[in-house]
Short mmCIF file of C-alpha atoms in Angstrom, two decimals:
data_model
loop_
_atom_site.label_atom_id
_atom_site.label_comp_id
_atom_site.label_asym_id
_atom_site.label_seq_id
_atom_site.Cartn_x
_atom_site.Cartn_y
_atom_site.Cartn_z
CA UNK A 279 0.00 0.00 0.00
CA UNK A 280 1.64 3.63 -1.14
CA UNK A 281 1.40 6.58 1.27
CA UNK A 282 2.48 10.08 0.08
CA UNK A 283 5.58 11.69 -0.43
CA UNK A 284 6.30 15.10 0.72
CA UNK A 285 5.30 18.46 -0.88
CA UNK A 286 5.86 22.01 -0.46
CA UNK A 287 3.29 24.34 1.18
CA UNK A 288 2.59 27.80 1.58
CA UNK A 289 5.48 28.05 4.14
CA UNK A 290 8.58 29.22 3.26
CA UNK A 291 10.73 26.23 3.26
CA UNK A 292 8.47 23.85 4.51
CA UNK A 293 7.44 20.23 3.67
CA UNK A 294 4.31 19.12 4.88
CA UNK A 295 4.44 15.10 5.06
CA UNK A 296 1.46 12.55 4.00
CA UNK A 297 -0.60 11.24 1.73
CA UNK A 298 -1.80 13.47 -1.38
CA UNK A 299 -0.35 16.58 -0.34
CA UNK A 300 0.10 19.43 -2.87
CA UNK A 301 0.43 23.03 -2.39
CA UNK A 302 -2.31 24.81 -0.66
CA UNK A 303 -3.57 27.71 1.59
CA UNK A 304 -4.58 27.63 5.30
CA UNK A 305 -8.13 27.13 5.86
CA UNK A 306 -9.83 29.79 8.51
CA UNK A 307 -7.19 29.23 10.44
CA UNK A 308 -7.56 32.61 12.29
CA UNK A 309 -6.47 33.17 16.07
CA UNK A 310 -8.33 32.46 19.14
CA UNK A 311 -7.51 32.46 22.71
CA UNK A 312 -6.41 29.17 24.10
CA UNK A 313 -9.46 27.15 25.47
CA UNK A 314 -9.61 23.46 26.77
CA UNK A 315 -12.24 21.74 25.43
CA UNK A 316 -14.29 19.04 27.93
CA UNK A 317 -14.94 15.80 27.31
CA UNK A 318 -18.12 13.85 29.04
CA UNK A 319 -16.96 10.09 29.02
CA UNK A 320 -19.40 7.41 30.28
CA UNK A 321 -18.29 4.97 32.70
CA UNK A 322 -19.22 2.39 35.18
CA UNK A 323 -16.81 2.96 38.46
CA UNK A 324 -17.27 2.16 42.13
CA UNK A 325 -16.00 3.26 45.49
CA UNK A 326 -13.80 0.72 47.72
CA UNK A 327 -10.60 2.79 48.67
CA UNK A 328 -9.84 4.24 45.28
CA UNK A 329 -11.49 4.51 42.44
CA UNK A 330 -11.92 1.18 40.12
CA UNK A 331 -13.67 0.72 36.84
CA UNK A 332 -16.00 -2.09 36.08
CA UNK A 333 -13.78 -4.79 35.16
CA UNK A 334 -17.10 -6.98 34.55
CA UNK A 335 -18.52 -4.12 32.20
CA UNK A 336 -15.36 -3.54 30.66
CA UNK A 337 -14.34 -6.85 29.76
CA UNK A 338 -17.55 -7.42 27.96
CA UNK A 339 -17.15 -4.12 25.91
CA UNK A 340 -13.45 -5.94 25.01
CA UNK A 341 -14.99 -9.13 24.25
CA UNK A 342 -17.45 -7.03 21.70
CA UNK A 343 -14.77 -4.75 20.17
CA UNK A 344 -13.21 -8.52 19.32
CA UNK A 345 -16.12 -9.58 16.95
CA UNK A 346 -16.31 -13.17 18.49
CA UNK A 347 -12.67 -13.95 17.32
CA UNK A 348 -11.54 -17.34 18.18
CA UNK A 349 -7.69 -17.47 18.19
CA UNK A 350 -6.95 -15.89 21.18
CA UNK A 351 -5.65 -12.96 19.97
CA UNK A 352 -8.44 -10.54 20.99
CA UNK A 353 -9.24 -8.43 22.66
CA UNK A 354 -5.60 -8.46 24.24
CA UNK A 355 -4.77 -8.77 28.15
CA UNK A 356 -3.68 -5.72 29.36
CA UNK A 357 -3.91 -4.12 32.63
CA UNK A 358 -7.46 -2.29 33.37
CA UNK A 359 -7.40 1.21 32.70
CA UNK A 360 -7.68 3.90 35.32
CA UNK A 361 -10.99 5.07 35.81
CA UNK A 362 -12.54 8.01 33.05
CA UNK A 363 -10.66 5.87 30.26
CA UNK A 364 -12.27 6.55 27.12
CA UNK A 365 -11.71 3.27 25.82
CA UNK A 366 -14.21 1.26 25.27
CA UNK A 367 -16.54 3.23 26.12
CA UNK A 368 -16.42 5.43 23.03
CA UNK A 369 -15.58 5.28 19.47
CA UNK A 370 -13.39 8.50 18.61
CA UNK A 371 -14.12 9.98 15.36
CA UNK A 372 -11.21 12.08 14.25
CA UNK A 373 -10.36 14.34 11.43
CA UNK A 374 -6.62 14.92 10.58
CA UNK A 375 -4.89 17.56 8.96
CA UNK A 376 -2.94 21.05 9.15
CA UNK A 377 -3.94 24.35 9.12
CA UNK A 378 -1.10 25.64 6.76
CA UNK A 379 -1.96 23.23 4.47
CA UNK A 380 -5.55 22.11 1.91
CA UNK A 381 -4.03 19.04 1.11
CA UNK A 382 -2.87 17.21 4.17
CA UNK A 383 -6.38 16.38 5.33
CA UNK A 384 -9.79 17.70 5.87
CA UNK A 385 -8.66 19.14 8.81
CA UNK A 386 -7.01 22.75 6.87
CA UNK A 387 -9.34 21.92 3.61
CA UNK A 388 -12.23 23.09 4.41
CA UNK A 389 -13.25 26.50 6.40
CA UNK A 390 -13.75 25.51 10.20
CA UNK A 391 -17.70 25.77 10.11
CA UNK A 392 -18.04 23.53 7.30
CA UNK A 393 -15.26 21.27 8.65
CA UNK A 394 -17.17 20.93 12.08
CA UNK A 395 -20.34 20.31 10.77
CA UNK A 396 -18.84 17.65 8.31
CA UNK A 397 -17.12 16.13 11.08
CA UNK A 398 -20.11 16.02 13.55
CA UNK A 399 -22.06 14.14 10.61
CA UNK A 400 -19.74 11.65 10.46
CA UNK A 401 -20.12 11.40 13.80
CA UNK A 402 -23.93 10.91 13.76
CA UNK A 403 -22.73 7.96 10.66
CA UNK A 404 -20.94 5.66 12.88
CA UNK A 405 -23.39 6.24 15.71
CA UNK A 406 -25.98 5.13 13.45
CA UNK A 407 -23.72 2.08 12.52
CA UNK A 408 -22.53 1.31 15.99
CA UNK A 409 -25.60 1.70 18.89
CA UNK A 410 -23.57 0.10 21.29
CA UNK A 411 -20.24 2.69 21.80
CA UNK A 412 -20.90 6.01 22.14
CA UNK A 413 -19.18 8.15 18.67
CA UNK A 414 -17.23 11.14 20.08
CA UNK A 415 -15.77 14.05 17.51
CA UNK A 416 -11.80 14.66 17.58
CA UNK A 417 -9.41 17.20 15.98
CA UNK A 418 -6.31 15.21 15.05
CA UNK A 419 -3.18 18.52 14.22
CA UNK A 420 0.07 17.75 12.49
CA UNK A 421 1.91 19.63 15.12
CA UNK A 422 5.25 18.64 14.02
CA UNK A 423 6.00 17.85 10.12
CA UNK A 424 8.75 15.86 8.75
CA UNK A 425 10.92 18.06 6.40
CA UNK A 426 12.72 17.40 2.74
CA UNK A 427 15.28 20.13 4.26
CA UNK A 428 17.39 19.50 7.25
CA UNK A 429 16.41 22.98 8.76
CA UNK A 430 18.49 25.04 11.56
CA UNK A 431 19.20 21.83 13.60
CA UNK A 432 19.36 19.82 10.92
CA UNK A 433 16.62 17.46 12.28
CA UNK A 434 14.69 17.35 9.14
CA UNK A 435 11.28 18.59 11.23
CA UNK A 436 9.27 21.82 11.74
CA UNK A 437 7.29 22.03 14.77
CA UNK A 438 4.08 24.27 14.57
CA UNK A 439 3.74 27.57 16.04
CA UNK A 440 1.66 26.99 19.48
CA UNK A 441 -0.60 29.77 18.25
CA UNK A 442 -2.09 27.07 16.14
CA UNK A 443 -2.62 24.46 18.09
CA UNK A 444 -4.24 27.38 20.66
CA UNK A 445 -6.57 27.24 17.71
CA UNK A 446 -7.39 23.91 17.09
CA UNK A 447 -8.43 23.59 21.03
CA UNK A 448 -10.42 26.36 21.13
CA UNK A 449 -12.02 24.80 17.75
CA UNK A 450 -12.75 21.82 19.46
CA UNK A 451 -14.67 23.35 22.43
CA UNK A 452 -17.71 24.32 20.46
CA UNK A 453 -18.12 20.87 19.51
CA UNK A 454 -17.05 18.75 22.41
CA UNK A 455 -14.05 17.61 20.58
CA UNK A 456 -10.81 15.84 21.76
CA UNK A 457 -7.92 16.63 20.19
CA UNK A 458 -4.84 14.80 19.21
CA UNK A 459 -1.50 16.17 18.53
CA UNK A 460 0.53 14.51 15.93
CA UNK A 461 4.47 14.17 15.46
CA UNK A 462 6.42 13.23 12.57
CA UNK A 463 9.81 12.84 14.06
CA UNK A 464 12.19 13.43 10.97
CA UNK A 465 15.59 13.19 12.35
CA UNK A 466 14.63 14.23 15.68
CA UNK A 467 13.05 11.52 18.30
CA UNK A 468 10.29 10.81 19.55
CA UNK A 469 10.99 11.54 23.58
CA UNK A 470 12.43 15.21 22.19
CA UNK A 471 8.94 16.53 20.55
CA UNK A 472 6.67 14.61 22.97
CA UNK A 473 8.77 16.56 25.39
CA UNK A 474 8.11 19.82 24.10
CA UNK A 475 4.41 19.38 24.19
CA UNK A 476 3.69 18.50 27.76
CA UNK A 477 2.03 21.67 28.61
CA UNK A 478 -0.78 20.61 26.25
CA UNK A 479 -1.07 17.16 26.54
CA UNK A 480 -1.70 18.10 30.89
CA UNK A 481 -4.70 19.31 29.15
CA UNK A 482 -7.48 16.91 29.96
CA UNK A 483 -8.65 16.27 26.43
CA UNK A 484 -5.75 16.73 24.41
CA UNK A 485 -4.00 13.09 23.01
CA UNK A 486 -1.48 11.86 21.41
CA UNK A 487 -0.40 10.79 17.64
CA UNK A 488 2.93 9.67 16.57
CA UNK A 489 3.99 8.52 12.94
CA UNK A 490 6.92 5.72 12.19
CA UNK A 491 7.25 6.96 8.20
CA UNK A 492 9.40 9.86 8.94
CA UNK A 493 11.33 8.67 11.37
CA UNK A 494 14.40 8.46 9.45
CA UNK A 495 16.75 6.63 12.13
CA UNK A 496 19.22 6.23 8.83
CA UNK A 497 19.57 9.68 8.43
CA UNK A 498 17.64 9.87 4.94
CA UNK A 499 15.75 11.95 3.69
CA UNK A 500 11.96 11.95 5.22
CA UNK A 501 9.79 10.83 1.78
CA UNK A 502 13.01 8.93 0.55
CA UNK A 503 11.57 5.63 2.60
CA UNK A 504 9.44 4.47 4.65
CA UNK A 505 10.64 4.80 8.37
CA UNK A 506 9.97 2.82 11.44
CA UNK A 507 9.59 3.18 15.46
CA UNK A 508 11.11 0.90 17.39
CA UNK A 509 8.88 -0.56 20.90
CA UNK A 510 11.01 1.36 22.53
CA UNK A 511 10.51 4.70 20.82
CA UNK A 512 6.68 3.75 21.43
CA UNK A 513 7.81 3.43 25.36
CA UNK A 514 9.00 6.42 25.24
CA UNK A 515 5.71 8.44 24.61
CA UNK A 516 3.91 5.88 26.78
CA UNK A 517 6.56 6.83 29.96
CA UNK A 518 5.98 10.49 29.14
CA UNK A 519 2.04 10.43 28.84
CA UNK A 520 2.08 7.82 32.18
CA UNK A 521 3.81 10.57 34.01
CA UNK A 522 1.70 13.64 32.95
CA UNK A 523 -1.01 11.45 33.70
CA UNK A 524 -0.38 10.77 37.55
CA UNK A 525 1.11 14.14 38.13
CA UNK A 526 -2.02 15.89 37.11
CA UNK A 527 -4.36 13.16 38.29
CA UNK A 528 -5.79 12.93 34.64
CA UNK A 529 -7.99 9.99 33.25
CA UNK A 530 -6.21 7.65 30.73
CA UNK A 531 -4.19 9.29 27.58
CA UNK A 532 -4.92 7.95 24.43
CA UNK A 533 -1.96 6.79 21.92
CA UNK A 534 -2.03 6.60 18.19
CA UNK A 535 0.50 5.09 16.15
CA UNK A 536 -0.23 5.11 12.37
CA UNK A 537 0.98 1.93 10.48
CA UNK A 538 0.45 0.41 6.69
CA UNK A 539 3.42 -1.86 6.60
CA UNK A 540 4.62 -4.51 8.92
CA UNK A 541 8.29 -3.04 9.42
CA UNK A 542 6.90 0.34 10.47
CA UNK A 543 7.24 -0.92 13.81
CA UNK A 544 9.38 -3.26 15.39
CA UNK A 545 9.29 -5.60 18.30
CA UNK A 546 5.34 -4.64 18.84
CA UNK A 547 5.22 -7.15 21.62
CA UNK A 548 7.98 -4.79 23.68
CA UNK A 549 5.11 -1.86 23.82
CA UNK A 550 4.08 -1.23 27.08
CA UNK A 551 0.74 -1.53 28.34
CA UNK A 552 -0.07 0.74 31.58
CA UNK A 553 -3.20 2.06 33.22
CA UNK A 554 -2.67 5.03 32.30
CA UNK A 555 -2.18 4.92 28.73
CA UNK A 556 -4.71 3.34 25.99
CA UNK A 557 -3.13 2.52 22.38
CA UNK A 558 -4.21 2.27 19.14
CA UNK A 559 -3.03 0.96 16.17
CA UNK A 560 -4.08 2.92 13.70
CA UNK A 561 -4.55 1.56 10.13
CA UNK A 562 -2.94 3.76 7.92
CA UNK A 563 -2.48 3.89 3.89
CA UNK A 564 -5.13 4.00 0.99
CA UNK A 565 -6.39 1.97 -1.59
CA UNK A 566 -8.77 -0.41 -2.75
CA UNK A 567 -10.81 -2.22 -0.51
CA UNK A 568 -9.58 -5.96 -0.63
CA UNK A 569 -6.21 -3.98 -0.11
CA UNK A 570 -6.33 -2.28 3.20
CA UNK A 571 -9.05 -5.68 4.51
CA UNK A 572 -5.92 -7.77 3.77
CA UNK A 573 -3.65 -4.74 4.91
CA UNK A 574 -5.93 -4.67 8.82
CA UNK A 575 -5.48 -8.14 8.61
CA UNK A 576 -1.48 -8.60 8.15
CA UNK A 577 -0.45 -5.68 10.37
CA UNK A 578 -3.35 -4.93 12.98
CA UNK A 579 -4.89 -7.95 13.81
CA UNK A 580 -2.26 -10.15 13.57
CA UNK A 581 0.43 -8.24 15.59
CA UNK A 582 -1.76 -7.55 18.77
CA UNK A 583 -1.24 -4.58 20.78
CA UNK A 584 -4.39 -3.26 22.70
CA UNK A 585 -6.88 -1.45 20.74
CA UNK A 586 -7.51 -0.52 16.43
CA UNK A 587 -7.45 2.32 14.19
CA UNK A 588 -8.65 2.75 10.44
CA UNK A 589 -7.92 5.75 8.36
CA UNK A 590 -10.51 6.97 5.33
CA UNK A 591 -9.57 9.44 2.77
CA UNK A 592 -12.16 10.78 1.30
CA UNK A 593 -10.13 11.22 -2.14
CA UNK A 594 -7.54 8.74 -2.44
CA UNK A 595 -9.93 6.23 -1.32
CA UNK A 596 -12.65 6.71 -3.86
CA UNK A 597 -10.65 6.92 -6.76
CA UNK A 598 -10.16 4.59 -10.07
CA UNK A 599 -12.73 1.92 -9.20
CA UNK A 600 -12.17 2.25 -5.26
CA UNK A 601 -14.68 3.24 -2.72
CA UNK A 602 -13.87 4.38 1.08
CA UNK A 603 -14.92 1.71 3.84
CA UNK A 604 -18.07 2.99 5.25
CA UNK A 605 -18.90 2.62 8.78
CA UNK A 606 -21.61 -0.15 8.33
CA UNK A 607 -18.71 -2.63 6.55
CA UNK A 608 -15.61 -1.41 9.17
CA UNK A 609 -18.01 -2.57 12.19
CA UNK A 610 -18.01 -5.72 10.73
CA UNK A 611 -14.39 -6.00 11.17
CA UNK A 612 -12.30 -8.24 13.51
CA UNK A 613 -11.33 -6.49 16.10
CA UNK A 614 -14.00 -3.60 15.71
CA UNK A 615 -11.86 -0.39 14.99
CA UNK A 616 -12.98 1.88 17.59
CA UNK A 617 -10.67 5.21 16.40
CA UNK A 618 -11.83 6.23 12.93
CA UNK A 619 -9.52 8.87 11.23
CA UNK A 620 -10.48 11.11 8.06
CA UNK A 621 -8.09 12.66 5.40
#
């Protein structure tokens, strides 16, 4: 399956990395004050000396999310989650993109009002398709782009102005939208840019995205191959969010690493699994359908970790004879993918 190379933007210098992009202008992507969107999550817990979740509610929500498989894969044993976890308990809805750019995603395409109201349809889709888990809108940034040019520190990355993801949060508020901040490493690592983001992800409703194609550990050039995250890069933002986490008494972080090819990340059975961290494995890449069925199949489902992605684009995936998954055939899937982003 073939993801994008890198383009230039409306930035001077800049690549912005993924599939399809071209040249293209901010959408609406005017200034607002910083705001921290809320995010009502429904949840069994009970009272002995701390707080505990349902284990007996939860496990049956796993055992659902697995679609009656039989080989023991799913769902996966993990530790319980701390209580307020949004996993299982809702199916997150995201769209993905960047603000300086019309071609990264629908997230910077369209103008926020009509990007919102999109969104919140697709929402209303998969609730439609899906009775059982609540759908819940998110607003998944590009907050730090791999680059075709090695830059000042020659780290082959450009992290976003804060201003902007200011925006996206206060964008999300209206709607009662998470929002997920998403790294593409370049040169640089994975602990360094988590790092530099704490601030927001102490936010209650702000998550987590990473992306193994443009990390570059080789020292290529991000677009020149596909790139990979080790388990222990993975462990890395997993420590950081775990620590945020209990310092700020938040509920559960969610992780999202995006994947279309088996050596995108290595030693998957090294990736920790905490209370206070949920992970998805997002299913990334487009194409026809038989394609990215066999491509969930190979790379998700077969390489276990705790919970499952799938990625739409609305253009890549409806063109030549294709046509995008909808939300009636993906909740037929084994495991059920309970995060659902849109390009």
């Amino acid at each position: 399956m073939k993801k994008s190379t890198i383009a230039f933007i409306t930035l001077p210098l800049l690549l912005l990395s993924t599939l399809a992009c071209n040249r293209g202008k901010a959408a609406d992507a005017e200034n607002e004050t910083e705001e921290t969107a809320t995010v009502k999550v429904v949840d069994s817990i009970e009272k002995t000396s701390t707080l505990t979740i349902d284990t007996v509610d939860y496990n049956k929500r796993m055992i659902a999310l697995s679609n009656n498989d039989t080989t023991g894969r799913w769902p996966v044993k993990t530790p319980y989650p701390l209580p307020g976890a949004l996993l299982p308990y809702n199916r997150i809805i995201a769209y993905y993109g960047n603000l300086y750019s019309t071609r990264m995603g629908i997230l910077g395409e369209l103008p926020r009002k009509e990007m919102l109201a999109k969104l919140q349809g697709e929402v209303a889709k998969w609730q439609a398709a899906d009775s059982t888990v609540k759908a819940i809108p998110a607003l998944h940034y590009i907050a730090v782009t791999a680059q075709g040019e090695p830059g000042k520190n020659n780290m082959h990355r450009l992290r976003m102005p804060f201003k902007q993801i200011d925006t996206i949060i206060s964008w999300a508020k209206p709607i009662n939208a998470l929002v997920f901040l998403d790294i593409q490493v370049g040169h640089s690592t994975v602990k360094s840019e988590v790092t530099e983001l704490k601030k927001y992800l102490a936010m209650p409703n702000v998550h987590l995205g990473i992306d193994p194609e443009f990390s570059m550990k080789g020292g290529e050039r991000p677009g020149s191959k596909i790139g990979h995250f080790t388990a222990a890069d993975i462990n890395d933002a997993i420590d950081i969010l775990a620590d945020i986490v209990r310092k700020n008494k938040l509920t559960p972080k969610v992780l999202v690493i995006h994947r279309f090819t088996q050596g995108m990340v290595k030693n998957y059975k090294e990736i920790k699994k905490v209370p206070e961290v949920q992970i998805v494995m997002d299913m990334d890449g487009f194409g026809s359908k038989v394609l990215k069925k066999d491509s969930y199949k190979a790379y998700i489902y077969r390489e276990p970790v705790q919970f499952t992605g799938f990625k739409l684009f609305y253009k890549n995936d409806n063109k030549n004879d294709w046509k995008m998954y909808s939300p009636e055939e993906l909740v037929k899937f084994t495991p059920k993918p309970i995060y659902i982003q849109y390009q």
